[in-house]
PDB file of C-alpha atoms in Angstrom:
ATOM      1  CA  ASP J 107     -15.861 -22.992   9.844  1.00 39.00           C
ATOM      2  CA  VAL J 108     -14.557 -25.667  12.221  1.00 39.00           C
ATOM      3  CA  MET J 109     -11.338 -23.726  12.656  1.00 43.00           C
ATOM      4  CA  SER J 110     -13.345 -20.940  14.313  1.00 47.00           C
ATOM      5  CA  ARG J 111     -10.699 -18.238  13.982  1.00 54.00           C
ATOM      6  CA  THR J 112     -11.709 -16.919  10.604  1.00 50.00           C
ATOM      7  CA  VAL J 113      -9.204 -16.443   7.852  1.00 47.00           C
ATOM      8  CA  ALA J 114      -9.313 -12.867   6.530  1.00 46.00           C
ATOM      9  CA  SER J 115     -11.487 -12.784   3.429  1.00 44.00           C
ATOM     10  CA  ASP J 116      -9.633 -10.525   1.015  1.00 47.00           C
ATOM     11  CA  LYS J 117      -9.370 -11.642  -2.615  1.00 49.00           C
ATOM     12  CA  PRO J 118      -7.819 -15.091  -2.865  1.00 58.00           C
ATOM     13  CA  SER J 119      -4.054 -14.749  -2.834  1.00 79.00           C
ATOM     14  CA  GLU J 120      -1.238 -17.245  -2.675  1.00 81.00           C
ATOM     15  CA  LYS J 121      -1.191 -16.747   1.103  1.00 83.00           C
ATOM     16  CA  GLN J 122      -4.946 -17.309   1.357  1.00 86.00           C
ATOM     17  CA  PHE J 123      -4.697 -20.624  -0.466  1.00 88.00           C
ATOM     18  CA  LEU J 124      -1.779 -21.588   1.785  1.00 89.00           C
ATOM     19  CA  ARG J 125      -3.819 -20.700   4.881  1.00 92.00           C
ATOM     20  CA  ARG J 126      -6.685 -22.903   3.736  1.00 93.00           C
ATOM     21  CA  HIS J 127      -4.267 -25.747   2.993  1.00 91.00           C
ATOM     22  CA  LEU J 128      -2.650 -25.396   6.426  1.00 93.00           C
ATOM     23  CA  GLN J 129      -6.030 -25.385   8.186  1.00 94.00           C
ATOM     24  CA  GLU J 130      -6.986 -28.552   6.331  1.00 94.00           C
ATOM     25  CA  ARG J 131      -3.630 -30.179   7.144  1.00 93.00           C
ATOM     26  CA  ARG J 132      -4.033 -29.400  10.856  1.00 95.00           C
ATOM     27  CA  ALA J 133      -7.611 -30.677  10.824  1.00 95.00           C
ATOM     28  CA  LEU J 134      -6.389 -34.113   9.662  1.00 94.00           C
ATOM     29  CA  LEU J 135      -4.975 -34.769  13.147  1.00 95.00           C
ATOM     30  CA  SER J 136      -7.401 -36.930  15.115  1.00 95.00           C
ATOM     31  CA  PRO J 137      -8.653 -35.571  18.464  1.00 94.00           C
ATOM     32  CA  GLU J 138      -6.444 -38.162  20.215  1.00 95.00           C
ATOM     33  CA  GLU J 139      -3.366 -37.132  18.222  1.00 96.00           C
ATOM     34  CA  ARG J 140      -4.087 -33.475  18.933  1.00 95.00           C
ATOM     35  CA  THR J 141      -4.501 -34.107  22.662  1.00 95.00           C
ATOM     36  CA  GLN J 142      -1.316 -36.187  22.913  1.00 96.00           C
ATOM     37  CA  ALA J 143       0.734 -33.726  20.872  1.00 96.00           C
ATOM     38  CA  GLY J 144      -0.713 -30.833  22.895  1.00 96.00           C
ATOM     39  CA  GLU J 145       0.368 -32.500  26.145  1.00 96.00           C
ATOM     40  CA  ARG J 146       3.894 -33.017  24.761  1.00 96.00           C
ATOM     41  CA  ILE J 147       4.068 -29.353  23.758  1.00 96.00           C
ATOM     42  CA  VAL J 148       3.087 -28.257  27.272  1.00 96.00           C
ATOM     43  CA  GLU J 149       5.713 -30.622  28.748  1.00 95.00           C
ATOM     44  CA  ASN J 150       8.372 -29.246  26.384  1.00 95.00           C
ATOM     45  CA  VAL J 151       7.486 -25.647  27.244  1.00 96.00           C
ATOM     46  CA  CYS J 152       7.434 -26.246  31.001  1.00 96.00           C
ATOM     47  CA  ALA J 153      10.794 -28.048  30.955  1.00 94.00           C
ATOM     48  CA  SER J 154      12.539 -25.065  29.351  1.00 94.00           C
ATOM     49  CA  ALA J 155      14.803 -22.603  31.167  1.00 93.00           C
ATOM     50  CA  TRP J 156      12.932 -19.642  29.697  1.00 95.00           C
ATOM     51  CA  TRP J 157       9.606 -20.897  31.099  1.00 97.00           C
ATOM     52  CA  LYS J 158      11.122 -21.315  34.557  1.00 96.00           C
ATOM     53  CA  ARG J 159      12.536 -17.781  34.355  1.00 96.00           C
ATOM     54  CA  ALA J 160       9.207 -16.182  33.420  1.00 97.00           C
ATOM     55  CA  SER J 161       7.096 -14.582  36.133  1.00 98.00           C
ATOM     56  CA  ALA J 162       4.327 -13.655  33.676  1.00 98.00           C
ATOM     57  CA  ILE J 163       3.056 -15.056  30.374  1.00 98.00           C
ATOM     58  CA  HIS J 164       0.625 -14.002  27.670  1.00 98.00           C
ATOM     59  CA  VAL J 165      -1.128 -16.955  26.023  1.00 98.00           C
ATOM     60  CA  TYR J 166      -4.001 -17.287  23.562  1.00 98.00           C
ATOM     61  CA  CYS J 167      -7.145 -19.240  24.486  1.00 97.00           C
ATOM     62  CA  SER J 168      -7.228 -22.115  22.011  1.00 96.00           C
ATOM     63  CA  VAL J 169     -10.183 -22.954  19.803  1.00 94.00           C
ATOM     64  CA  GLY J 170     -10.958 -25.598  17.190  1.00 93.00           C
ATOM     65  CA  THR J 171      -7.909 -27.477  15.955  1.00 95.00           C
ATOM     66  CA  GLU J 172      -5.268 -25.151  17.465  1.00 95.00           C
ATOM     67  CA  VAL J 173      -2.604 -26.378  19.879  1.00 96.00           C
ATOM     68  CA  PRO J 174      -4.614 -26.555  23.123  1.00 96.00           C
ATOM     69  CA  THR J 175      -3.469 -24.057  25.759  1.00 97.00           C
ATOM     70  CA  ASN J 176      -5.687 -24.951  28.751  1.00 95.00           C
ATOM     71  CA  GLY J 177      -2.899 -27.059  30.265  1.00 95.00           C
ATOM     72  CA  LEU J 178      -0.408 -24.217  29.927  1.00 97.00           C
ATOM     73  CA  LEU J 179      -2.800 -21.746  31.548  1.00 97.00           C
ATOM     74  CA  HIS J 180      -3.352 -24.024  34.537  1.00 96.00           C
ATOM     75  CA  VAL J 181       0.318 -24.911  35.038  1.00 97.00           C
ATOM     76  CA  ALA J 182       1.270 -21.227  34.940  1.00 98.00           C
ATOM     77  CA  LEU J 183      -1.415 -20.235  37.451  1.00 98.00           C
ATOM     78  CA  ARG J 184      -0.498 -23.094  39.789  1.00 97.00           C
ATOM     79  CA  GLU J 185       3.163 -22.046  39.599  1.00 97.00           C
ATOM     80  CA  GLY J 186       2.202 -18.523  40.632  1.00 98.00           C
ATOM     81  CA  LYS J 187       2.921 -16.852  37.295  1.00 98.00           C
ATOM     82  CA  ARG J 188       0.776 -13.926  36.181  1.00 98.00           C
ATOM     83  CA  VAL J 189      -1.293 -15.014  33.175  1.00 98.00           C
ATOM     84  CA  ILE J 190      -2.684 -12.647  30.539  1.00 98.00           C
ATOM     85  CA  VAL J 191      -5.005 -13.705  27.709  1.00 98.00           C
ATOM     86  CA  PRO J 192      -6.029 -11.782  24.586  1.00 97.00           C
ATOM     87  CA  ILE J 193      -9.599 -10.827  23.762  1.00 96.00           C
ATOM     88  CA  THR J 194     -10.522 -10.285  20.104  1.00 93.00           C
ATOM     89  CA  PRO J 195     -12.497  -7.018  19.950  1.00 92.00           C
ATOM     90  CA  GLN J 196     -16.020  -6.969  18.551  1.00 88.00           C
ATOM     91  CA  LYS J 197     -14.810  -4.082  16.406  1.00 88.00           C
ATOM     92  CA  GLY J 198     -11.454  -2.413  15.948  1.00 88.00           C
ATOM     93  CA  THR J 199      -8.066  -3.837  15.021  1.00 91.00           C
ATOM     94  CA  MET J 200      -6.222  -4.071  18.343  1.00 94.00           C
ATOM     95  CA  LEU J 201      -6.429  -7.006  20.744  1.00 96.00           C
ATOM     96  CA  LEU J 202      -7.753  -6.345  24.243  1.00 97.00           C
ATOM     97  CA  HIS J 203      -6.193  -8.156  27.206  1.00 98.00           C
ATOM     98  CA  ALA J 204      -7.182  -9.493  30.616  1.00 98.00           C
ATOM     99  CA  GLU J 205      -5.284 -11.025  33.512  1.00 98.00           C
ATOM    100  CA  ILE J 206      -6.853 -14.291  34.654  1.00 98.00           C
ATOM    101  CA  PHE J 207      -6.773 -16.225  37.925  1.00 98.00           C
ATOM    102  CA  LEU J 208      -7.532 -19.738  39.196  1.00 96.00           C
ATOM    103  CA  THR J 209     -11.092 -18.545  39.877  1.00 97.00           C
ATOM    104  CA  THR J 210     -11.632 -17.061  36.394  1.00 98.00           C
ATOM    105  CA  ARG J 211     -14.636 -18.290  34.434  1.00 97.00           C
ATOM    106  CA  PHE J 212     -14.852 -18.219  30.629  1.00 97.00           C
ATOM    107  CA  GLU J 213     -17.610 -17.567  28.099  1.00 96.00           C
ATOM    108  CA  VAL J 214     -17.696 -17.772  24.311  1.00 95.00           C
ATOM    109  CA  GLY J 215     -16.452 -14.667  22.510  1.00 92.00           C
ATOM    110  CA  LYS J 216     -15.891 -13.582  18.911  1.00 90.00           C
ATOM    111  CA  TYR J 217     -15.093 -16.433  16.471  1.00 89.00           C
ATOM    112  CA  GLY J 218     -16.043 -18.894  19.242  1.00 92.00           C
ATOM    113  CA  ILE J 219     -12.839 -18.095  21.168  1.00 94.00           C
ATOM    114  CA  PRO J 220     -13.105 -18.466  24.973  1.00 96.00           C
ATOM    115  CA  VAL J 221     -12.899 -15.140  26.816  1.00 96.00           C
ATOM    116  CA  PRO J 222     -12.747 -14.547  30.570  1.00 98.00           C
ATOM    117  CA  THR J 223     -15.828 -13.013  32.147  1.00 97.00           C
ATOM    118  CA  ALA J 224     -15.349  -9.389  33.180  1.00 96.00           C
ATOM    119  CA  GLU J 225     -16.266 -10.170  36.807  1.00 97.00           C
ATOM    120  CA  THR J 226     -13.626 -12.898  37.211  1.00 98.00           C
ATOM    121  CA  SER J 227     -10.713 -11.273  35.356  1.00 98.00           C
ATOM    122  CA  SER J 228      -8.935  -7.940  35.270  1.00 97.00           C
ATOM    123  CA  LYS J 229      -8.353  -5.812  32.165  1.00 97.00           C
ATOM    124  CA  CYS J 230      -4.680  -4.986  31.720  1.00 98.00           C
ATOM    125  CA  GLU J 231      -1.971  -3.648  29.417  1.00 97.00           C
ATOM    126  CA  PRO J 232       0.601  -6.394  28.677  1.00 97.00           C
ATOM    127  CA  THR J 233       3.366  -3.949  27.715  1.00 95.00           C
ATOM    128  CA  GLN J 234       3.323  -2.648  31.299  1.00 95.00           C
ATOM    129  CA  ILE J 235       3.539  -6.147  32.828  1.00 97.00           C
ATOM    130  CA  LEU J 236       5.676  -8.367  30.587  1.00 97.00           C
ATOM    131  CA  THR J 237       9.460  -7.959  30.775  1.00 95.00           C
ATOM    132  CA  GLY J 238      12.458  -9.503  29.016  1.00 94.00           C
ATOM    133  CA  ASN J 239      12.167 -12.591  31.254  1.00 95.00           C
ATOM    134  CA  ASP J 240       8.581 -13.300  30.206  1.00 97.00           C
ATOM    135  CA  CYS J 241       6.891 -15.060  27.256  1.00 97.00           C
ATOM    136  CA  VAL J 242       4.160 -14.388  24.717  1.00 98.00           C
ATOM    137  CA  PHE J 243       2.694 -17.565  23.173  1.00 98.00           C
ATOM    138  CA  VAL J 244       1.358 -16.994  19.680  1.00 97.00           C
ATOM    139  CA  PRO J 245      -1.174 -19.008  17.629  1.00 96.00           C
ATOM    140  CA  LEU J 246      -0.295 -19.756  14.009  1.00 95.00           C
ATOM    141  CA  LEU J 247      -1.240 -21.744  10.945  1.00 95.00           C
ATOM    142  CA  GLY J 248       2.254 -22.443   9.602  1.00 94.00           C
ATOM    143  CA  TYR J 249       5.941 -21.890  10.398  1.00 93.00           C
ATOM    144  CA  ASP J 250       9.340 -22.356   8.795  1.00 92.00           C
ATOM    145  CA  VAL J 251      12.949 -23.036   9.787  1.00 89.00           C
ATOM    146  CA  PHE J 252      13.543 -19.315  10.479  1.00 88.00           C
ATOM    147  CA  ALA J 253      10.608 -19.108  12.938  1.00 89.00           C
ATOM    148  CA  HIS J 254       8.561 -17.054  10.496  1.00 90.00           C
ATOM    149  CA  ARG J 255       4.846 -17.641  10.962  1.00 92.00           C
ATOM    150  CA  ILE J 256       1.694 -17.530   8.910  1.00 93.00           C
ATOM    151  CA  GLY J 257      -1.174 -16.310  11.019  1.00 91.00           C
ATOM    152  CA  TYR J 258      -4.858 -16.050  10.259  1.00 90.00           C
ATOM    153  CA  GLY J 259      -4.535 -12.920   8.157  1.00 86.00           C
ATOM    154  CA  ALA J 260      -6.247 -10.355  10.387  1.00 88.00           C
ATOM    155  CA  GLY J 261      -2.953  -8.941  11.691  1.00 89.00           C
ATOM    156  CA  TYR J 262      -3.964  -8.808  15.372  1.00 93.00           C
ATOM    157  CA  TYR J 263      -0.743 -10.408  16.596  1.00 94.00           C
ATOM    158  CA  ASP J 264       1.577  -8.421  14.315  1.00 91.00           C
ATOM    159  CA  ARG J 265       0.091  -5.205  15.707  1.00 93.00           C
ATOM    160  CA  PHE J 266       0.262  -6.556  19.272  1.00 96.00           C
ATOM    161  CA  LEU J 267       3.872  -7.820  19.144  1.00 95.00           C
ATOM    162  CA  GLU J 268       5.010  -4.604  17.484  1.00 93.00           C
ATOM    163  CA  GLN J 269       4.065  -2.709  20.662  1.00 94.00           C
ATOM    164  CA  PHE J 270       6.915  -4.368  22.583  1.00 94.00           C
ATOM    165  CA  GLY J 271       9.690  -3.050  20.321  1.00 88.00           C
ATOM    166  CA  THR J 272      12.538  -5.209  19.042  1.00 81.00           C
ATOM    167  CA  GLU J 273      15.155  -5.263  21.789  1.00 81.00           C
ATOM    168  CA  ARG J 274      15.679  -8.788  23.127  1.00 74.00           C
ATOM    169  CA  GLY J 275      16.191  -8.794  26.853  1.00 79.00           C
ATOM    170  CA  VAL J 276      13.766  -5.884  27.123  1.00 88.00           C
ATOM    171  CA  ARG J 277      10.810  -7.294  25.231  1.00 94.00           C
ATOM    172  CA  PRO J 278       9.415 -10.731  26.146  1.00 96.00           C
ATOM    173  CA  LEU J 279      10.210 -13.897  24.219  1.00 95.00           C
ATOM    174  CA  PHE J 280       7.788 -14.553  21.322  1.00 95.00           C
ATOM    175  CA  ILE J 281       7.060 -18.297  21.034  1.00 96.00           C
ATOM    176  CA  GLY J 282       4.681 -19.845  18.507  1.00 96.00           C
ATOM    177  CA  LEU J 283       2.848 -23.061  19.408  1.00 97.00           C
ATOM    178  CA  ALA J 284       2.344 -25.520  16.560  1.00 96.00           C
ATOM    179  CA  PHE J 285       2.008 -29.154  15.604  1.00 96.00           C
ATOM    180  CA  GLY J 286       4.798 -30.620  13.474  1.00 94.00           C
ATOM    181  CA  VAL J 287       2.361 -30.979  10.541  1.00 94.00           C
ATOM    182  CA  GLN J 288       2.230 -27.177  10.291  1.00 95.00           C
ATOM    183  CA  TYR J 289       5.878 -26.940   9.199  1.00 94.00           C
ATOM    184  CA  ILE J 290       6.391 -25.359   5.769  1.00 92.00           C
ATOM    185  CA  GLU J 291       9.546 -26.847   4.286  1.00 89.00           C
ATOM    186  CA  GLU J 292       9.776 -24.427   1.371  1.00 87.00           C
ATOM    187  CA  GLY J 293       9.814 -21.464   3.773  1.00 86.00           C
ATOM    188  CA  ILE J 294       7.572 -18.446   4.258  1.00 86.00           C
ATOM    189  CA  LYS J 295       8.063 -15.231   2.352  1.00 82.00           C
ATOM    190  CA  ALA J 296       8.129 -12.669   5.166  1.00 76.00           C
ATOM    191  CA  GLU J 297       6.487  -9.288   4.576  1.00 76.00           C
ATOM    192  CA  ASN J 298       7.551  -5.987   6.123  1.00 69.00           C
ATOM    193  CA  HIS J 299       4.782  -5.976   8.713  1.00 71.00           C
ATOM    194  CA  ASP J 300       5.438  -9.588   9.794  1.00 77.00           C
ATOM    195  CA  ILE J 301       7.027  -9.844  13.238  1.00 83.00           C
ATOM    196  CA  PRO J 302       9.397 -12.849  13.383  1.00 83.00           C
ATOM    197  CA  LEU J 303       9.108 -15.112  16.413  1.00 92.00           C
ATOM    198  CA  ASP J 304      12.014 -16.236  18.596  1.00 93.00           C
ATOM    199  CA  GLY J 305      10.988 -19.860  18.340  1.00 93.00           C
ATOM    200  CA  ILE J 306       8.238 -22.356  17.578  1.00 95.00           C
ATOM    201  CA  MET J 307       7.507 -25.100  20.105  1.00 95.00           C
ATOM    202  CA  THR J 308       6.115 -28.327  18.648  1.00 95.00           C
ATOM    203  CA  GLU J 309       5.597 -31.801  20.085  1.00 95.00           C
ATOM    204  CA  GLN J 310       9.003 -32.747  18.642  1.00 90.00           C
ATOM    205  CA  LEU J 311      11.298 -29.786  19.207  1.00 80.00           C
ATOM    206  CA  LEU J 312      11.858 -26.090  19.648  1.00 81.00           C
ATOM    207  CA  GLN J 313      12.502 -24.558  16.220  1.00 78.00           C
ATOM    208  CA  LYS J 314      14.514 -21.528  17.244  1.00 78.00           C
ATOM    209  CA  LYS J 315      15.954 -18.493  15.637  1.00 72.00           C
ATOM    210  CA  GLN J 316      19.540 -17.581  16.462  1.00 62.00           C
ATOM    211  CA  PRO J 317      20.521 -16.056  18.765  1.00 64.00           C
ATOM    212  CA  PHE J 318      18.132 -17.638  21.257  1.00 68.00           C
ATOM    213  CA  PRO J 319      18.373 -17.091  25.032  1.00 65.00           C
TER     214      PRO J 319
END
């Protein structure tokens, strides 16, 4: 699977078909288009007031056709922000987490996702580090006008974001990173366990939910 993050393989549902369609739609971007759009997304993020306010961020390590996050990682580290990345566990349903540094080296982990080596990173608990001024950047397959997201179906991020509680100003900002082609005009039917994001940053704009800081 060139998308690397596997889509959960329960019986085919409407959401499963939509996930496949969204993966295919994202894969139609050429490498050049993906790189250019990814650079614009990083520029848009770094120009925002909420990025400047953050002293720590949590950001996924991109793989396959996802919005690339290497640029964001490096900008944050150079600016002196604390940077935390998720690690998909070999077994179990909860993400693990590590703080990384300019000297951190990466190896290939589960689903082909880059993970920091244990010797060059530091295991941590994001809920004890990230505050209301900070940001969590979330991978996704699709999004709508209300900043609802469709993820990969394994539920890792819903379980992770739930740990922060719901109070804005106390919990960090939840921002999805996506290409414009991942927009779902007809909307996403949110389920009870789905955690809505505060906004989605694309190469064109920030699709935000109101109120937004």
